Short mmCIF file of C-alpha atoms in Angstrom, two decimals:
data_model
loop_
_atom_site.label_atom_id
_atom_site.label_comp_id
_atom_site.label_asym_id
_atom_site.label_seq_id
_atom_site.Cartn_x
_atom_site.Cartn_y
_atom_site.Cartn_z
CA MET A 1 76.02 128.35 133.29
CA ASN A 2 74.39 128.97 130.29
CA PRO A 3 77.31 128.64 127.19
CA THR A 4 77.32 130.99 124.48
CA ALA A 5 76.31 129.75 121.22
CA GLU A 6 80.48 130.95 120.38
CA THR A 7 81.57 128.79 123.47
CA ALA A 8 79.09 125.61 122.05
CA ALA A 9 80.90 125.88 118.76
CA ALA A 10 84.42 125.68 120.51
CA VAL A 11 84.07 122.81 122.51
CA ARG A 12 81.53 121.06 119.17
CA ALA A 13 84.33 121.73 117.47
CA HIS A 14 87.05 120.78 120.34
CA ILE A 15 85.04 117.09 120.67
CA ASP A 16 84.90 116.59 116.94
CA ALA A 17 88.52 116.73 117.12
CA LEU A 18 88.73 114.46 119.82
CA TYR A 19 86.72 112.28 117.66
CA ARG A 20 89.28 111.89 115.10
CA SER A 21 92.57 111.50 116.92
CA GLU A 22 91.12 109.68 119.86
CA SER A 23 87.87 107.59 119.21
CA ARG A 24 89.68 104.70 118.50
CA ARG A 25 92.04 104.50 121.71
CA VAL A 26 88.93 105.23 123.70
CA PHE A 27 86.92 102.20 121.84
CA ALA A 28 90.25 100.47 122.20
CA THR A 29 90.01 100.60 125.74
CA LEU A 30 86.38 99.99 126.29
CA ILE A 31 87.02 96.91 124.61
CA ARG A 32 89.28 95.52 127.13
CA LEU A 33 86.72 96.77 129.49
CA LEU A 34 83.51 95.47 128.44
CA GLY A 35 84.49 92.33 126.68
CA ASP A 36 82.49 93.04 123.62
CA PHE A 37 83.21 94.77 119.74
CA ASP A 38 79.25 95.90 119.58
CA VAL A 39 78.88 96.72 123.12
CA ALA A 40 82.01 98.92 122.77
CA GLU A 41 81.10 100.98 119.91
CA GLU A 42 77.73 101.84 121.23
CA ALA A 43 79.39 103.07 125.06
CA LEU A 44 81.77 105.15 122.43
CA HIS A 45 79.37 106.47 120.87
CA ASP A 46 77.10 107.34 124.01
CA ALA A 47 80.33 108.62 125.56
CA PHE A 48 80.94 111.75 122.77
CA ARG A 49 76.73 112.07 122.70
CA SER A 50 77.07 112.89 126.35
CA ALA A 51 80.07 114.94 125.74
CA LEU A 52 78.47 117.11 123.54
CA GLU A 53 75.33 116.98 126.01
CA GLN A 54 77.60 118.66 129.56
CA TRP A 55 80.99 119.77 128.01
CA PRO A 56 79.03 122.50 126.39
CA SER A 57 78.16 123.31 130.12
CA ASP A 58 80.33 121.98 132.24
CA GLY A 59 83.45 122.33 130.87
CA ILE A 60 85.83 120.41 128.87
CA PRO A 61 87.76 118.26 130.97
CA GLN A 62 90.85 117.60 132.67
CA ASN A 63 92.03 114.71 131.19
CA PRO A 64 89.07 114.20 128.16
CA ARG A 65 89.90 110.49 127.17
CA ALA A 66 90.14 109.88 130.81
CA TRP A 67 86.39 111.14 130.75
CA LEU A 68 85.18 109.49 127.77
CA VAL A 69 86.59 106.10 128.93
CA SER A 70 84.52 106.88 132.14
CA ALA A 71 81.42 107.71 130.58
CA GLY A 72 81.45 104.74 128.20
CA ARG A 73 82.49 102.28 130.47
CA PHE A 74 79.45 103.22 132.78
CA LYS A 75 76.83 103.15 129.67
CA GLY A 76 78.35 100.12 128.31
CA ILE A 77 77.71 98.27 132.19
CA ASP A 78 74.26 99.35 132.07
CA LYS A 79 73.87 97.72 128.63
CA LEU A 80 75.32 94.56 130.25
CA ARG A 81 73.17 94.63 132.85
CA ARG A 82 69.63 94.82 130.87
CA GLN A 83 70.83 92.50 128.74
CA SER A 84 71.56 89.84 131.98
CA ARG A 85 67.55 90.35 132.54
CA TYR A 86 66.63 89.02 129.34
CA ASP A 87 69.16 86.35 128.78
CA LEU A 88 69.18 83.61 130.87
CA HIS A 89 72.31 82.56 129.97
CA ALA A 90 73.88 85.94 131.12
CA ASP A 91 77.71 85.92 132.14
CA MET A 92 77.21 87.60 135.50
CA ALA A 93 80.75 86.94 136.93
CA GLY A 94 81.92 88.27 133.30
CA ILE A 95 79.40 91.51 134.30
CA ALA A 96 80.51 92.07 137.65
CA GLU A 97 83.97 91.15 136.41
CA THR A 98 83.83 94.66 133.66
CA GLU A 99 82.33 97.20 136.67
CA SER A 100 85.56 96.00 138.83
CA ALA A 101 88.44 96.44 136.12
CA PRO A 102 90.53 99.53 136.87
CA PRO A 103 89.87 101.61 133.69
CA ASP A 104 93.77 103.28 132.80
CA PRO A 105 92.65 105.04 130.18
CA ASP A 106 96.72 106.26 130.15
CA GLY A 107 98.78 103.41 129.95
CA ASP A 108 100.62 102.71 127.35
CA GLY A 109 103.81 100.81 125.97
CA LEU A 110 103.30 97.35 126.08
CA GLU A 111 100.12 97.32 127.36
CA ASP A 112 98.99 99.84 125.09
CA ASP A 113 95.00 98.70 124.42
CA ARG A 114 95.33 99.11 120.63
CA LEU A 115 98.20 97.16 120.24
CA ARG A 116 96.04 94.36 122.18
CA LEU A 117 93.38 95.12 120.05
CA ILE A 118 95.73 94.36 116.53
CA PHE A 119 96.14 91.11 117.70
CA THR A 120 92.87 90.11 118.78
CA CYS A 121 91.88 91.44 115.32
CA CYS A 122 94.66 89.42 113.68
CA HIS A 123 94.57 86.20 115.54
CA PRO A 124 95.09 82.99 113.28
CA ALA A 125 91.84 81.57 114.55
CA LEU A 126 90.34 84.17 112.00
CA ALA A 127 90.50 84.25 108.27
CA ALA A 128 93.60 86.05 106.76
CA GLU A 129 90.93 88.08 104.87
CA ALA A 130 88.39 88.59 107.84
CA GLN A 131 91.81 89.47 110.42
CA VAL A 132 92.39 92.47 107.89
CA ALA A 133 89.13 93.75 107.53
CA LEU A 134 88.61 93.79 111.33
CA THR A 135 91.74 95.39 112.08
CA LEU A 136 90.69 98.12 109.15
CA ARG A 137 86.95 98.92 110.12
CA GLU A 138 87.91 98.40 114.41
CA VAL A 139 91.15 99.28 115.32
CA CYS A 140 91.59 102.46 112.45
CA GLY A 141 87.88 103.18 112.09
CA LEU A 142 87.42 103.12 108.59
CA ALA A 143 84.05 102.56 107.52
CA THR A 144 82.88 99.23 105.85
CA GLU A 145 82.34 101.01 102.73
CA GLU A 146 86.17 102.48 102.26
CA ILE A 147 87.31 98.71 103.25
CA ALA A 148 84.67 97.08 100.55
CA ARG A 149 86.49 99.03 98.15
CA ALA A 150 90.28 98.93 98.77
CA PHE A 151 89.67 95.05 98.73
CA LEU A 152 86.92 95.51 95.80
CA LEU A 153 84.31 93.49 97.48
CA PRO A 154 80.47 94.50 97.40
CA THR A 155 79.80 96.07 100.86
CA PRO A 156 77.47 93.77 101.88
CA THR A 157 79.58 90.88 101.48
CA LEU A 158 82.70 93.19 103.48
CA ALA A 159 80.39 93.95 106.28
CA GLN A 160 78.95 89.92 106.98
CA ARG A 161 83.09 88.96 107.01
CA ILE A 162 83.35 91.62 109.51
CA VAL A 163 80.27 90.64 111.99
CA ARG A 164 81.68 86.84 111.23
CA ALA A 165 84.89 87.60 112.69
CA LYS A 166 83.55 89.31 115.43
CA ALA A 167 81.27 86.16 116.33
CA LYS A 168 84.08 84.11 116.10
CA ILE A 169 85.97 86.41 118.85
CA ARG A 170 83.07 86.07 121.23
CA ASP A 171 82.02 82.34 120.04
CA ALA A 172 85.68 81.22 120.72
CA LYS A 173 86.10 83.31 123.75
CA ILE A 174 89.62 84.51 121.89
CA PRO A 175 91.06 86.64 124.70
CA TYR A 176 91.54 90.20 124.59
CA ARG A 177 95.36 90.38 124.70
CA ALA A 178 98.95 90.22 123.72
CA PRO A 179 100.58 87.33 122.60
CA GLU A 180 103.00 85.18 125.21
CA PRO A 181 106.73 85.65 124.27
CA GLU A 182 106.62 82.14 122.37
CA GLU A 183 103.93 82.98 120.54
CA LEU A 184 104.74 86.65 119.10
CA ALA A 185 106.53 84.96 115.72
CA GLU A 186 103.88 82.95 114.58
CA ARG A 187 101.15 85.86 114.78
CA LEU A 188 103.56 88.33 113.87
CA PRO A 189 102.90 88.59 109.85
CA PRO A 190 99.37 88.88 109.73
CA VAL A 191 99.75 92.23 112.14
CA LEU A 192 102.90 93.19 110.07
CA GLN A 193 100.71 93.14 107.05
CA VAL A 194 97.64 94.52 108.31
CA VAL A 195 100.27 97.40 109.70
CA TYR A 196 101.31 97.97 106.04
CA LEU A 197 97.88 97.97 104.74
CA VAL A 198 96.47 101.04 106.66
CA PHE A 199 99.76 102.48 106.02
CA ASN A 200 99.04 102.47 102.60
CA GLU A 201 95.37 103.61 102.72
CA GLY A 202 96.69 106.67 104.59
CA TYR A 203 100.08 107.06 101.89
CA SER A 204 97.71 106.61 98.61
CA ALA A 205 93.84 106.57 99.31
CA SER A 206 92.89 103.41 97.58
CA SER A 207 89.77 106.08 96.35
CA GLY A 208 87.68 109.48 96.71
CA PRO A 209 89.23 112.48 96.26
CA GLU A 210 92.07 112.84 98.37
CA LEU A 211 95.50 111.43 97.47
CA ASN A 212 96.44 110.64 101.03
CA ARG A 213 95.21 110.46 104.21
CA PRO A 214 97.99 111.27 106.79
CA ASP A 215 95.92 110.62 110.02
CA LEU A 216 96.33 106.52 108.90
CA SER A 217 99.66 107.09 107.79
CA ALA A 218 100.52 108.31 111.17
CA GLU A 219 98.86 105.79 113.02
CA ALA A 220 100.42 103.19 111.08
CA ILE A 221 104.00 104.31 111.97
CA ARG A 222 102.97 104.77 115.58
CA LEU A 223 101.69 100.76 115.61
CA GLY A 224 105.02 99.79 113.81
CA ARG A 225 106.99 101.70 117.00
CA LEU A 226 104.87 100.27 118.96
CA LEU A 227 105.61 96.47 118.04
CA LEU A 228 108.93 97.38 117.83
CA GLU A 229 109.06 97.77 121.64
CA LEU A 230 107.38 94.55 121.88
CA LEU A 231 109.38 92.56 118.93
CA PRO A 232 112.71 94.23 117.58
CA GLU A 233 112.94 91.67 114.86
CA ALA A 234 114.24 92.62 111.62
CA GLU A 235 111.15 92.65 110.06
CA VAL A 236 109.58 94.45 112.25
CA GLN A 237 112.22 97.55 112.00
CA GLY A 238 112.16 96.79 108.73
CA LEU A 239 108.74 97.63 108.06
CA LEU A 240 108.72 100.82 110.35
CA ALA A 241 111.84 101.62 107.83
CA LEU A 242 109.54 101.60 104.93
CA MET A 243 107.12 103.55 106.41
CA LEU A 244 109.64 106.27 107.46
CA LEU A 245 111.04 106.53 104.23
CA HIS A 246 107.82 106.63 102.18
CA GLU A 247 106.68 109.47 104.41
CA SER A 248 109.25 110.89 103.99
CA ARG A 249 107.80 112.01 100.24
CA ARG A 250 104.44 112.83 101.05
CA ALA A 251 104.63 116.71 101.13
CA ALA A 252 106.30 116.02 97.30
CA ARG A 253 104.10 114.26 96.20
CA SER A 254 101.38 116.43 95.11
CA GLY A 255 101.67 120.18 94.27
CA THR A 256 100.22 123.26 95.39
CA ASP A 257 97.04 122.31 93.41
CA GLY A 258 96.48 118.88 95.36
CA GLU A 259 97.70 117.33 91.82
CA LEU A 260 99.64 114.22 91.55
CA VAL A 261 103.42 114.61 91.35
CA LEU A 262 105.47 111.77 90.35
CA LEU A 263 108.82 110.36 91.97
CA GLU A 264 111.36 111.37 89.35
CA ASP A 265 108.86 115.19 88.90
CA GLN A 266 108.83 115.63 92.79
CA ASP A 267 111.01 118.76 94.43
CA ARG A 268 113.38 116.51 96.49
CA ARG A 269 114.22 120.12 98.66
CA LEU A 270 110.54 118.85 100.26
CA TRP A 271 111.57 115.60 101.64
CA ASN A 272 111.92 115.41 105.44
CA ARG A 273 115.31 114.42 105.98
CA GLU A 274 115.34 114.03 109.77
CA LEU A 275 112.22 110.69 108.73
CA ILE A 276 115.02 109.79 105.79
CA ALA A 277 117.85 109.90 108.53
CA GLU A 278 115.75 107.74 110.85
CA GLY A 279 114.70 105.06 107.89
CA LEU A 280 118.35 104.69 106.60
CA ARG A 281 119.44 104.08 110.15
CA ARG A 282 116.52 101.49 110.40
CA VAL A 283 116.90 99.54 106.94
CA GLU A 284 120.57 99.16 108.32
CA GLN A 285 119.59 97.66 111.44
CA ALA A 286 117.36 95.37 109.94
CA LEU A 287 119.47 94.20 106.59
CA ARG A 288 122.44 93.09 110.03
CA GLN A 289 119.86 90.98 111.58
CA PRO A 290 119.12 87.58 111.44
CA GLY A 291 115.75 86.71 110.00
CA PHE A 292 114.77 90.17 107.57
CA GLY A 293 112.58 89.39 104.56
CA VAL A 294 110.13 91.90 102.25
CA TYR A 295 109.83 94.25 104.12
CA SER A 296 113.61 95.30 104.71
CA LEU A 297 114.02 94.30 101.54
CA GLN A 298 111.60 96.78 100.25
CA ALA A 299 112.90 99.49 102.67
CA ALA A 300 116.16 99.28 101.72
CA ILE A 301 114.77 99.56 97.87
CA ALA A 302 112.64 102.78 99.05
CA ALA A 303 116.52 103.66 100.65
CA VAL A 304 118.01 103.26 97.31
CA HIS A 305 115.73 106.07 96.51
CA ALA A 306 116.28 108.15 99.06
CA GLY A 307 119.33 108.64 98.50
CA ALA A 308 119.36 109.84 94.88
CA SER A 309 119.99 113.60 94.95
CA GLU A 310 117.87 113.69 92.00
CA ALA A 311 115.73 111.37 89.83
CA ALA A 312 118.94 111.04 87.56
CA ALA A 313 121.00 110.10 89.94
CA THR A 314 119.21 106.71 91.05
CA ASP A 315 120.94 103.65 90.95
CA TRP A 316 118.47 101.96 89.19
CA ARG A 317 120.78 98.84 88.65
CA GLN A 318 121.23 98.18 92.42
CA ILE A 319 116.87 98.86 92.62
CA ALA A 320 116.67 96.17 89.90
CA ALA A 321 118.89 93.96 91.83
CA LEU A 322 117.09 93.92 94.74
CA TYR A 323 113.51 93.56 92.66
CA GLU A 324 114.97 90.51 91.53
CA VAL A 325 116.04 89.07 95.43
CA LEU A 326 112.77 90.16 96.20
CA LEU A 327 110.62 87.93 93.24
CA LYS A 328 112.18 85.33 94.75
CA LEU A 329 111.47 85.80 98.23
CA ALA A 330 108.03 86.53 97.89
CA PRO A 331 107.03 86.09 94.30
CA SER A 332 103.82 88.18 92.65
CA PRO A 333 102.85 90.15 90.00
CA VAL A 334 102.96 93.46 91.95
CA VAL A 335 106.41 93.04 92.92
CA ALA A 336 106.93 91.49 88.94
CA LEU A 337 105.66 95.02 87.66
CA ASN A 338 107.78 96.67 90.28
CA ARG A 339 111.13 94.66 88.88
CA ALA A 340 109.86 95.93 85.00
CA VAL A 341 109.52 98.95 85.79
CA ALA A 342 112.98 98.65 87.29
CA VAL A 343 114.35 97.09 84.35
CA ALA A 344 112.98 99.58 82.22
CA MET A 345 114.70 102.65 84.01
CA ARG A 346 117.74 100.61 84.07
CA ASP A 347 118.01 99.14 80.23
CA GLY A 348 115.62 101.23 78.62
CA PRO A 349 111.21 100.81 78.25
CA ALA A 350 111.57 98.31 75.48
CA ALA A 351 113.24 95.90 78.01
CA GLY A 352 110.32 96.97 80.80
CA LEU A 353 107.70 96.94 78.64
CA ALA A 354 107.87 93.00 77.28
CA LEU A 355 107.55 92.17 80.98
CA ILE A 356 105.05 93.95 82.03
CA ASP A 357 103.27 92.72 78.23
CA ALA A 358 104.05 88.93 79.48
CA ILE A 359 102.57 89.45 83.23
CA LEU A 360 99.48 91.07 81.45
CA ALA A 361 99.12 87.78 79.40
CA ALA A 362 98.87 85.68 81.69
CA GLY A 363 96.25 87.11 82.84
CA ASP A 364 97.77 89.12 85.91
CA LEU A 365 97.20 92.45 86.86
CA VAL A 366 94.75 93.15 84.02
CA ASP A 367 92.38 94.96 86.29
CA TYR A 368 95.17 96.91 87.48
CA HIS A 369 95.07 100.35 86.44
CA LEU A 370 99.23 100.81 88.00
CA ALA A 371 100.04 97.96 85.03
CA HIS A 372 98.38 99.70 82.44
CA ALA A 373 99.12 103.63 83.35
CA ALA A 374 103.32 101.72 83.39
CA ARG A 375 102.81 100.21 80.54
CA ALA A 376 101.20 103.50 79.04
CA ASP A 377 104.33 105.63 79.98
CA LEU A 378 106.88 102.66 78.50
CA LEU A 379 104.90 103.05 75.28
CA ARG A 380 104.74 107.19 75.55
CA ARG A 381 108.62 106.87 76.24
CA LEU A 382 109.22 104.85 72.78
CA GLY A 383 107.38 107.54 71.19
CA GLN A 384 104.04 105.20 70.24
CA ALA A 385 101.48 107.47 70.95
CA ASP A 386 98.49 105.52 69.96
CA SER A 387 99.26 102.54 71.84
CA ALA A 388 100.00 104.93 74.88
CA LEU A 389 96.80 106.35 74.13
CA GLY A 390 94.86 103.26 74.16
CA ALA A 391 96.33 102.17 77.59
CA TYR A 392 96.11 105.18 79.49
CA GLN A 393 92.34 105.23 79.00
CA LYS A 394 92.43 101.52 79.99
CA ALA A 395 94.52 102.74 83.44
CA LEU A 396 91.71 105.51 83.64
CA ALA A 397 88.50 103.07 83.55
CA LEU A 398 90.11 101.29 86.37
CA ALA A 399 91.44 104.40 88.70
CA LYS A 400 89.76 105.10 91.63
CA GLN A 401 91.54 108.12 93.03
CA GLU A 402 90.72 111.16 91.91
CA PRO A 403 93.89 112.55 92.04
CA GLU A 404 95.15 109.44 89.98
CA GLN A 405 92.30 109.84 87.62
CA ARG A 406 93.51 113.47 86.54
CA PHE A 407 97.00 112.69 85.91
CA LEU A 408 96.08 110.09 83.75
CA GLN A 409 93.41 112.08 81.94
CA ARG A 410 95.92 114.93 81.41
CA ARG A 411 98.60 112.37 79.67
CA ILE A 412 95.34 111.57 77.69
CA VAL A 413 94.81 115.07 76.60
CA GLU A 414 99.01 115.59 75.83
CA LEU A 415 98.88 112.49 73.33
CA GLY A 416 95.73 114.30 71.32
CA GLY A 417 92.94 111.66 73.33
#
């Protein structure tokens, strides 16, 4: 059978879509089957390469993911066999076990391979920064350059961090599994941190031409649901609620021209009421459980915003109070900045400006563009145009995301800059 050019193009487009939607799931299963990150990565690409070669003439298989897992597994086993011929210390028993392992590419629930992978990447034997970087790279498929920009690190530094983390997993024989019930409480915090960082990269991209990456946000929410099945504790519930409430505003965060729209200017009719309803329900459940913490409190703040029919109806007194509790529970300059903004909305821009100036004077957040943008906005509201212009220019110099840069540039133009 000789496929037409049109058919071949359609198959290639289908494979491209599969790569975007399924490659990290296939990769996670290949790690379970092959036991090695690098072998699994190479096997993944070999499998998709085989699909590009075979599917235009053979047709798309009924279960593409199972086909890709199977093809990748055989490619990986072949590589392990070749390596064993030149390695006197090769783990022949491990290779035999790999060959006999059941693929089960469609397993889900608590046995989800991506959930196993995220717990492996977040193993306590790894440094915290390595956990985050490895998970973003291996679970979510972010490019090393993207992760480096997010953490304001040189790309080679971040790449070495990932290489060392993989070597640690291999040399320490860290098991590829979800933790035992008695281990879950200790292992959970870094996993929640990673899931939220993935969500944030999807909800507000750290840099680049796009305001957001919906695929990453959707993946973080999926992982949040899986974690909740595994461990129905308050903070898991709170994190899922927080992500849902933020995600509910996605359609209103940019205009038809793709430009950034601030929360106070959003068309709230575009907010997803179904996500808000679920988010509010989960916030209530989280706050009724013992042990709620920072994610539940942030979700409670998001819930106050979600409950306001218009920006003017926002209960800033309650939001400021929640930030004060959050600041005591988990003090950080970013939480202090958010509290300052809430205080400005409650008590007036001068009160908030004094708090932001104190944060910057202490040396905190001097390289954080949102701190300067918030300060600029308060100065603008106070009628101090020249000072506001300078603050906006500092924010623009630090901003990495193009829609944010354009928004800040518009503010600068409005002020005559």
